[in-house]
Amino acid sequence: MVNETSPRTICWQPTWSDSWQGVGLEHLLLKQGEADSVVLAIDEDNTPFRLVYRLEWDDTWQLRRADLTLAKGGANRVLSLRTDGKGNWQDGEGRGLAELDGCLDIDIWPTPFTNSFPIRRQPMAAGERRTFRMAWVDGPALTVKPQAQAYTRVRDRLYLFESLDGSGFKAELPVDDDGIVLDYPELFRRVKHEP
């Protein structure tokens, strides 16, 4: 379980590339209200990258802060986001981001961790489906845009994720007792190191 004093370590291995099977890792340190993670992987253009992200949220899993740093192709870039939890966003300089108005959660590619925000923030009954407007971050490009998504609680620890961007992408996501994704079919596999 997530607690204040000792961080929980969770690791996932990317499985999305047939060319780079077994290459890459996400190492996440999870504490009450904050996550600190490093993702090492190779993007669709066969370019290695290092994505570091730090997230902070309140007791209701309402995101407040996201700081991301991308190292790729010999350059470092930074993206900082702030939100008031009511759908209003700013960049790290305090400038408003009107295109993200109404987004309550963040979804960062490539990590399965951020799927936990709508699951934890909006508990659902079995069979219940909800739609969300997400601040979707493309980590290897370090861009952000709004994206509609849906989650359906299939049963106790299983959710159906649907991207509503017109792609038709769906995935069943098993979660652990903390609502953190275990394996994400064809994209991520949890490294089994925890007791």
Short mmCIF file of C-alpha atoms in Angstrom, two decimals:
data_model
loop_
_atom_site.label_atom_id
_atom_site.label_comp_id
_atom_site.label_asym_id
_atom_site.label_seq_id
_atom_site.Cartn_x
_atom_site.Cartn_y
_atom_site.Cartn_z
CA MET A 1 0.00 0.00 0.00
CA VAL A 2 1.04 3.60 -0.60
CA ASN A 3 2.09 5.42 2.55
CA GLU A 4 3.75 8.64 3.70
CA THR A 5 7.01 7.26 5.08
CA SER A 6 8.38 4.66 2.70
CA PRO A 7 7.99 4.94 -1.05
CA ARG A 8 6.70 1.97 -2.99
CA THR A 9 8.84 0.99 -6.00
CA ILE A 10 7.03 -0.14 -9.15
CA CYS A 11 8.70 -1.07 -12.44
CA TRP A 12 7.27 -1.73 -15.88
CA GLN A 13 8.98 -2.96 -19.00
CA PRO A 14 7.80 -1.56 -22.36
CA THR A 15 6.53 -4.23 -24.75
CA TRP A 16 5.12 -2.05 -27.55
CA SER A 17 7.97 -2.58 -30.04
CA ASP A 18 8.63 -5.88 -31.77
CA SER A 19 12.08 -4.57 -32.74
CA TRP A 20 13.10 -3.69 -29.18
CA GLN A 21 11.61 -6.45 -27.00
CA GLY A 22 13.21 -6.47 -23.55
CA VAL A 23 14.75 -3.01 -24.01
CA GLY A 24 13.73 -0.26 -21.62
CA LEU A 25 12.30 0.17 -18.13
CA GLU A 26 10.18 2.51 -16.06
CA HIS A 27 11.25 2.88 -12.42
CA LEU A 28 8.61 4.66 -10.31
CA LEU A 29 8.82 5.73 -6.67
CA LEU A 30 5.31 6.20 -5.31
CA LYS A 31 4.46 7.95 -2.06
CA GLN A 32 1.29 9.46 -0.67
CA GLY A 33 0.47 12.33 -3.02
CA GLU A 34 3.55 12.12 -5.21
CA ALA A 35 5.32 10.07 -7.85
CA ASP A 36 8.89 10.31 -9.14
CA SER A 37 9.69 8.23 -12.20
CA VAL A 38 12.28 7.59 -14.89
CA VAL A 39 11.35 5.96 -18.22
CA LEU A 40 14.12 4.63 -20.46
CA ALA A 41 12.89 3.43 -23.85
CA ILE A 42 13.18 3.68 -27.63
CA ASP A 43 10.52 5.58 -29.57
CA GLU A 44 8.76 4.69 -32.82
CA ASP A 45 11.61 6.31 -34.80
CA ASN A 46 14.19 4.04 -33.09
CA THR A 47 15.54 6.94 -31.02
CA PRO A 48 16.48 6.21 -27.39
CA PHE A 49 15.02 8.62 -24.85
CA ARG A 50 14.94 9.27 -21.11
CA LEU A 51 11.75 10.75 -19.67
CA VAL A 52 11.70 11.88 -16.04
CA TYR A 53 8.39 12.92 -14.54
CA ARG A 54 7.35 14.12 -11.10
CA LEU A 55 3.68 14.40 -10.18
CA GLU A 56 1.93 15.78 -7.11
CA TRP A 57 -1.75 15.38 -6.19
CA ASP A 58 -4.05 15.89 -3.22
CA ASP A 59 -5.78 13.33 -0.97
CA THR A 60 -8.51 12.76 -3.57
CA TRP A 61 -6.01 11.96 -6.36
CA GLN A 62 -6.66 15.34 -7.94
CA LEU A 63 -3.50 16.29 -9.82
CA ARG A 64 -1.90 19.62 -8.88
CA ARG A 65 1.54 19.58 -10.52
CA ALA A 66 3.42 17.77 -13.30
CA ASP A 67 7.06 18.34 -14.20
CA LEU A 68 8.60 16.40 -17.07
CA THR A 69 12.13 16.39 -18.50
CA LEU A 70 12.96 14.70 -21.79
CA ALA A 71 16.50 13.78 -22.87
CA LYS A 72 16.50 12.72 -26.51
CA GLY A 73 18.79 13.19 -29.49
CA GLY A 74 21.39 15.09 -27.47
CA ALA A 75 18.92 17.72 -26.21
CA ASN A 76 17.02 18.23 -22.95
CA ARG A 77 13.54 19.75 -22.86
CA VAL A 78 11.22 20.55 -19.95
CA LEU A 79 7.42 20.69 -19.63
CA SER A 80 5.83 22.01 -16.43
CA LEU A 81 2.09 21.97 -15.81
CA ARG A 82 -0.01 23.24 -12.90
CA THR A 83 -3.73 22.73 -12.30
CA ASP A 84 -6.21 23.93 -9.70
CA GLY A 85 -8.16 20.65 -9.76
CA LYS A 86 -11.16 22.36 -11.37
CA GLY A 87 -10.02 22.05 -14.99
CA ASN A 88 -7.86 25.18 -15.18
CA TRP A 89 -4.22 24.72 -16.24
CA GLN A 90 -1.08 26.82 -16.39
CA ASP A 91 2.45 26.24 -17.61
CA GLY A 92 5.42 26.51 -15.25
CA GLU A 93 5.61 30.28 -15.88
CA GLY A 94 2.02 30.81 -14.75
CA ARG A 95 0.58 31.34 -18.24
CA GLY A 96 -2.90 29.91 -18.78
CA LEU A 97 -3.34 26.89 -21.06
CA ALA A 98 -6.87 27.42 -22.38
CA GLU A 99 -6.70 24.35 -24.66
CA LEU A 100 -6.64 22.18 -21.51
CA ASP A 101 -9.74 23.78 -19.95
CA GLY A 102 -11.93 21.07 -18.44
CA CYS A 103 -9.16 18.45 -18.16
CA LEU A 104 -9.06 17.07 -14.63
CA ASP A 105 -6.50 14.30 -15.06
CA ILE A 106 -3.21 13.76 -16.86
CA ASP A 107 -2.29 10.84 -19.10
CA ILE A 108 1.39 10.54 -19.96
CA TRP A 109 2.63 8.34 -22.79
CA PRO A 110 4.59 6.11 -22.23
CA THR A 111 3.63 5.09 -18.71
CA PRO A 112 0.74 3.01 -17.37
CA PHE A 113 0.88 4.86 -14.03
CA THR A 114 -1.27 7.84 -15.03
CA ASN A 115 -4.20 5.54 -15.86
CA SER A 116 -4.58 5.37 -12.07
CA PHE A 117 -5.77 8.98 -11.74
CA PRO A 118 -9.34 8.57 -13.06
CA ILE A 119 -9.58 5.12 -11.44
CA ARG A 120 -8.57 6.45 -8.00
CA ARG A 121 -10.21 9.89 -8.27
CA GLN A 122 -13.60 8.61 -9.49
CA PRO A 123 -14.40 5.23 -7.87
CA MET A 124 -16.87 3.30 -10.00
CA ALA A 125 -19.29 0.44 -9.42
CA ALA A 126 -18.90 -2.73 -11.49
CA GLY A 127 -20.32 -2.13 -14.97
CA GLU A 128 -20.16 1.66 -14.64
CA ARG A 129 -18.59 3.69 -17.49
CA ARG A 130 -17.35 7.27 -17.27
CA THR A 131 -15.81 9.63 -19.78
CA PHE A 132 -12.93 11.98 -18.99
CA ARG A 133 -11.20 14.90 -20.66
CA MET A 134 -7.49 14.29 -20.14
CA ALA A 135 -4.39 16.43 -20.51
CA TRP A 136 -2.60 13.91 -22.75
CA VAL A 137 1.20 14.23 -22.78
CA ASP A 138 3.23 12.68 -25.60
CA GLY A 139 6.45 12.10 -23.63
CA PRO A 140 8.85 11.43 -26.53
CA ALA A 141 7.67 14.68 -28.20
CA LEU A 142 7.01 16.51 -24.90
CA THR A 143 3.72 17.99 -26.10
CA VAL A 144 0.34 18.20 -24.37
CA LYS A 145 -3.20 18.32 -25.77
CA PRO A 146 -6.73 17.49 -24.57
CA GLN A 147 -8.00 13.99 -25.26
CA ALA A 148 -11.30 12.28 -24.45
CA GLN A 149 -11.11 8.85 -22.82
CA ALA A 150 -13.49 6.43 -21.13
CA TYR A 151 -13.07 3.93 -18.32
CA THR A 152 -15.47 1.11 -17.46
CA ARG A 153 -15.10 -0.93 -14.31
CA VAL A 154 -15.50 -4.49 -15.62
CA ARG A 155 -15.10 -6.11 -12.20
CA ASP A 156 -13.31 -5.56 -8.89
CA ARG A 157 -9.76 -5.06 -10.20
CA LEU A 158 -10.28 -4.83 -13.97
CA TYR A 159 -11.04 -1.73 -16.06
CA LEU A 160 -11.69 -1.24 -19.76
CA PHE A 161 -9.84 1.78 -21.14
CA GLU A 162 -11.09 3.41 -24.36
CA SER A 163 -9.43 6.21 -26.29
CA LEU A 164 -12.16 8.43 -27.73
CA ASP A 165 -9.83 10.11 -30.25
CA GLY A 166 -11.27 8.15 -33.18
CA SER A 167 -8.55 5.47 -33.16
CA GLY A 168 -10.83 2.84 -31.62
CA PHE A 169 -8.04 1.84 -29.20
CA LYS A 170 -9.24 -0.21 -26.20
CA ALA A 171 -7.45 -2.21 -23.52
CA GLU A 172 -8.46 -4.15 -20.42
CA LEU A 173 -6.33 -3.00 -17.50
CA PRO A 174 -5.90 -5.20 -14.42
CA VAL A 175 -4.96 -3.15 -11.35
CA ASP A 176 -3.49 -3.97 -7.95
CA ASP A 177 -5.01 -3.14 -4.55
CA ASP A 178 -3.85 0.49 -4.91
CA GLY A 179 -5.51 0.90 -8.33
CA ILE A 180 -2.13 0.85 -10.12
CA VAL A 181 -1.99 -0.91 -13.50
CA LEU A 182 -0.34 -4.34 -13.44
CA ASP A 183 0.11 -5.25 -17.10
CA TYR A 184 -1.09 -3.17 -20.05
CA PRO A 185 -1.71 -5.59 -22.94
CA GLU A 186 0.84 -5.18 -25.76
CA LEU A 187 2.33 -2.01 -24.20
CA PHE A 188 3.73 -2.61 -20.67
CA ARG A 189 4.49 -5.53 -18.38
CA ARG A 190 4.94 -5.10 -14.62
CA VAL A 191 8.32 -6.33 -13.42
CA LYS A 192 7.51 -8.73 -10.61
CA HIS A 193 9.89 -7.71 -7.85
CA GLU A 194 7.50 -6.83 -5.05
CA PRO A 195 6.73 -9.30 -2.24
#
